[in-house]
């Protein structure tokens, strides 16, 4: 998996011990993404002091960031602390812990972006890795599903010819006749005529 780390990220995860190759580049939003999906998936990392600042003095900037992330297929905020740490006021800023918690809930609801809480920085790194891994896995499955019918359908149609369904079974004669004559009118449908 090729993880892209934003060049402005000050304390980046290194993903050592994970099956990931890390590339540093400028991201439009978020701190972490996947190569090739930079505008579709983004994870924003926050330490507890960072988050508290975003809920207080940097609130407008944080709201703009979440607004950008809202347009992504997958976006999340991963916090290097527990929700209990925030609610108990385990930070130095002069922000009411309950007001901070209510701000998190409001942001999550307003922008439809989940906040993932962690017991440690290592836990936050693992959460970030697995969010990206699951996103990549799902996209690869979608791409594979799109490729399979594109290869099978044209060849199957050419080989089978008209009157044979995609399941390989012949279409019943009446369905071929209906297809040739078009859909029955209401009068025909009610009387059974035309079939």
CSV table of C-alpha atoms in Angstrom, one decimal:
chain,number,residue,atom,x,y,z
A,1,UNK,CA,0.0,0.0,0.0
A,2,UNK,CA,1.4,3.4,-0.9
A,3,UNK,CA,0.5,6.0,1.7
A,4,UNK,CA,0.9,9.7,0.9
A,5,UNK,CA,1.8,11.9,3.8
A,6,UNK,CA,1.1,15.7,3.5
A,7,UNK,CA,4.4,17.6,3.3
A,8,UNK,CA,3.0,20.1,6.0
A,9,UNK,CA,2.5,17.3,8.5
A,10,UNK,CA,4.7,18.2,11.5
A,11,UNK,CA,4.8,14.9,13.3
A,12,UNK,CA,4.0,12.3,10.6
A,13,UNK,CA,3.3,8.6,11.2
A,14,UNK,CA,6.1,6.5,9.7
A,15,UNK,CA,4.0,3.3,9.4
A,16,UNK,CA,7.1,1.2,10.4
A,17,UNK,CA,6.1,-2.4,10.8
A,18,UNK,CA,3.1,-1.9,8.5
A,19,UNK,CA,2.9,-3.1,4.9
A,20,UNK,CA,3.1,0.4,3.6
A,21,UNK,CA,5.5,2.5,1.4
A,22,UNK,CA,5.4,6.2,2.5
A,23,UNK,CA,5.6,9.1,0.1
A,24,UNK,CA,5.7,12.7,1.2
A,25,UNK,CA,3.7,15.1,-1.1
A,26,UNK,CA,1.4,18.1,-0.8
A,27,UNK,CA,-2.2,17.1,-0.2
A,28,UNK,CA,-5.1,19.4,-0.8
A,29,UNK,CA,-6.9,18.2,2.4
A,30,UNK,CA,-6.0,15.9,5.2
A,31,UNK,CA,-2.7,14.6,6.4
A,32,UNK,CA,-2.7,11.0,5.0
A,33,UNK,CA,-4.1,9.5,1.7
A,34,UNK,CA,-3.3,6.8,-0.8
A,35,UNK,CA,-1.4,7.2,-4.0
A,36,UNK,CA,-3.8,7.6,-6.9
A,37,UNK,CA,-6.7,8.4,-4.5
A,38,UNK,CA,-5.4,11.7,-3.1
A,39,UNK,CA,-8.7,13.5,-3.9
A,40,UNK,CA,-10.9,10.7,-2.8
A,41,UNK,CA,-9.6,9.6,0.7
A,42,UNK,CA,-8.0,11.7,3.4
A,43,UNK,CA,-7.3,11.2,7.1
A,44,UNK,CA,-6.7,14.2,9.3
A,45,UNK,CA,-4.5,13.4,12.4
A,46,UNK,CA,-4.9,15.5,15.5
A,47,UNK,CA,-3.1,15.4,18.8
A,48,UNK,CA,-5.3,16.4,21.8
A,49,UNK,CA,-3.7,19.9,21.9
A,50,UNK,CA,-4.2,20.3,18.1
A,51,UNK,CA,-7.8,19.2,18.4
A,52,UNK,CA,-8.5,21.6,21.3
A,53,UNK,CA,-7.0,24.5,19.3
A,54,UNK,CA,-9.2,23.5,16.3
A,55,UNK,CA,-12.3,23.6,18.6
A,56,UNK,CA,-11.3,27.0,20.0
A,57,UNK,CA,-9.1,29.6,18.4
A,58,UNK,CA,-8.7,27.8,15.1
A,59,UNK,CA,-12.3,26.8,14.8
A,60,UNK,CA,-13.1,28.6,11.4
A,61,UNK,CA,-10.0,27.1,9.8
A,62,UNK,CA,-10.9,23.7,11.0
A,63,UNK,CA,-14.5,24.1,9.7
A,64,UNK,CA,-13.1,25.0,6.3
A,65,UNK,CA,-10.9,21.9,6.4
A,66,UNK,CA,-13.8,19.6,7.3
A,67,UNK,CA,-15.9,21.3,4.6
A,68,UNK,CA,-13.2,20.3,2.0
A,69,UNK,CA,-13.1,16.7,3.4
A,70,UNK,CA,-16.8,16.4,3.2
A,71,UNK,CA,-16.5,16.1,-0.6
A,72,UNK,CA,-14.3,13.0,-0.4
A,73,UNK,CA,-15.4,9.4,-0.7
A,74,UNK,CA,-13.8,8.7,2.7
A,75,UNK,CA,-12.6,11.1,5.3
A,76,UNK,CA,-12.0,10.9,9.0
A,77,UNK,CA,-10.3,12.6,11.9
A,78,UNK,CA,-8.1,10.4,14.0
A,79,UNK,CA,-7.3,11.7,17.4
A,80,UNK,CA,-4.2,10.7,19.4
A,81,UNK,CA,-6.2,10.6,22.6
A,82,UNK,CA,-9.4,9.2,24.0
A,83,UNK,CA,-12.7,10.9,24.1
A,84,UNK,CA,-12.5,10.7,27.9
A,85,UNK,CA,-9.3,12.7,27.8
A,86,UNK,CA,-11.2,15.5,26.0
A,87,UNK,CA,-14.3,15.3,28.2
A,88,UNK,CA,-12.2,15.3,31.4
A,89,UNK,CA,-10.3,18.4,30.3
A,90,UNK,CA,-6.9,16.8,30.1
A,91,UNK,CA,-5.5,19.8,28.2
A,92,UNK,CA,-4.1,23.2,29.0
A,93,UNK,CA,-6.2,25.4,26.9
A,94,UNK,CA,-8.9,27.6,28.5
A,95,UNK,CA,-11.8,25.7,26.8
A,96,UNK,CA,-14.7,24.2,28.7
A,97,UNK,CA,-14.4,20.4,28.2
A,98,UNK,CA,-18.2,20.0,27.7
A,99,UNK,CA,-18.1,22.8,25.1
A,100,UNK,CA,-15.2,21.0,23.4
A,101,UNK,CA,-17.1,17.7,23.3
A,102,UNK,CA,-20.2,19.3,22.0
A,103,UNK,CA,-18.2,21.0,19.2
A,104,UNK,CA,-16.8,17.6,18.2
A,105,UNK,CA,-20.3,16.2,18.0
A,106,UNK,CA,-21.6,19.2,16.0
A,107,UNK,CA,-18.7,19.0,13.5
A,108,UNK,CA,-19.1,15.2,13.1
A,109,UNK,CA,-22.8,15.6,12.4
A,110,UNK,CA,-22.6,18.8,10.3
A,111,UNK,CA,-19.8,17.6,8.0
A,112,UNK,CA,-20.6,13.8,8.2
A,113,UNK,CA,-17.0,13.0,9.1
A,114,UNK,CA,-16.3,10.5,11.9
A,115,UNK,CA,-13.8,11.1,14.7
A,116,UNK,CA,-11.8,8.1,15.7
A,117,UNK,CA,-10.4,8.2,19.3
A,118,UNK,CA,-7.2,6.4,20.3
A,119,UNK,CA,-5.5,5.3,23.5
A,120,UNK,CA,-2.1,6.4,22.2
A,121,UNK,CA,-0.2,7.7,19.2
A,122,UNK,CA,0.7,4.2,18.1
A,123,UNK,CA,-3.0,3.3,18.3
A,124,UNK,CA,-3.9,6.3,16.2
A,125,UNK,CA,-1.2,5.3,13.6
A,126,UNK,CA,-2.7,1.8,13.4
A,127,UNK,CA,-6.2,3.2,13.1
A,128,UNK,CA,-5.1,5.4,10.2
A,129,UNK,CA,-3.3,2.6,8.4
A,130,UNK,CA,-6.4,0.3,8.7
A,131,UNK,CA,-8.8,3.0,7.5
A,132,UNK,CA,-6.6,3.5,4.4
A,133,UNK,CA,-6.2,-0.2,3.9
A,134,UNK,CA,-10.0,-0.9,4.0
A,135,UNK,CA,-10.6,2.0,1.6
A,136,UNK,CA,-8.0,0.6,-0.8
A,137,UNK,CA,-9.4,-2.9,-0.5
A,138,UNK,CA,-12.9,-1.8,-1.3
A,139,UNK,CA,-11.8,0.3,-4.3
A,140,UNK,CA,-9.8,-2.7,-5.7
A,141,UNK,CA,-12.8,-4.9,-5.4
A,142,UNK,CA,-14.9,-2.4,-7.2
A,143,UNK,CA,-12.4,-2.0,-10.0
A,144,UNK,CA,-12.2,-5.8,-10.4
A,145,UNK,CA,-15.9,-6.1,-10.5
A,146,UNK,CA,-16.1,-3.5,-13.2
A,147,UNK,CA,-13.4,-5.2,-15.3
A,148,UNK,CA,-15.0,-8.7,-15.2
A,149,UNK,CA,-18.3,-7.9,-16.9
A,150,UNK,CA,-16.6,-5.7,-19.5
A,151,UNK,CA,-14.4,-8.7,-20.6
A,152,UNK,CA,-17.2,-11.3,-20.4
A,153,UNK,CA,-20.3,-9.6,-21.8
A,154,UNK,CA,-19.2,-8.6,-25.3
A,155,UNK,CA,-17.6,-12.0,-26.0
A,156,UNK,CA,-20.6,-13.9,-24.6
A,157,UNK,CA,-23.0,-11.8,-26.7
A,158,UNK,CA,-21.1,-12.4,-29.9
A,159,UNK,CA,-20.7,-16.1,-29.3
A,160,UNK,CA,-24.2,-16.8,-28.2
A,161,UNK,CA,-26.0,-14.6,-30.7
A,162,UNK,CA,-29.6,-13.3,-30.4
A,163,UNK,CA,-32.1,-15.2,-28.5
A,164,UNK,CA,-29.7,-16.4,-25.8
A,165,UNK,CA,-29.6,-14.7,-22.4
A,166,UNK,CA,-26.4,-13.8,-20.5
A,167,UNK,CA,-27.0,-16.8,-18.3
A,168,UNK,CA,-26.4,-19.0,-21.4
A,169,UNK,CA,-30.0,-20.3,-21.5
A,170,UNK,CA,-32.2,-19.7,-24.5
A,171,UNK,CA,-34.8,-17.0,-24.2
A,172,UNK,CA,-38.3,-18.5,-24.5
A,173,UNK,CA,-39.9,-17.9,-28.0
A,174,UNK,CA,-42.6,-15.6,-26.5
A,175,UNK,CA,-40.0,-13.3,-25.0
A,176,UNK,CA,-38.3,-13.0,-28.4
A,177,UNK,CA,-41.6,-12.3,-30.1
A,178,UNK,CA,-42.5,-9.6,-27.5
A,179,UNK,CA,-39.1,-8.1,-28.0
A,180,UNK,CA,-39.7,-8.0,-31.8
A,181,UNK,CA,-43.2,-6.5,-31.5
A,182,UNK,CA,-42.4,-4.1,-28.7
A,183,UNK,CA,-44.3,-3.9,-25.4
A,184,UNK,CA,-48.0,-4.9,-25.4
A,185,UNK,CA,-50.6,-2.1,-25.3
A,186,UNK,CA,-52.9,-1.9,-22.3
A,187,UNK,CA,-55.7,-3.4,-24.3
A,188,UNK,CA,-53.5,-6.4,-25.4
A,189,UNK,CA,-52.2,-6.9,-21.9
A,190,UNK,CA,-55.7,-7.1,-20.5
A,191,UNK,CA,-57.1,-9.5,-23.2
A,192,UNK,CA,-54.0,-11.7,-23.6
A,193,UNK,CA,-53.9,-10.7,-27.3
A,194,UNK,CA,-50.6,-10.1,-29.0
A,195,UNK,CA,-48.7,-12.8,-27.2
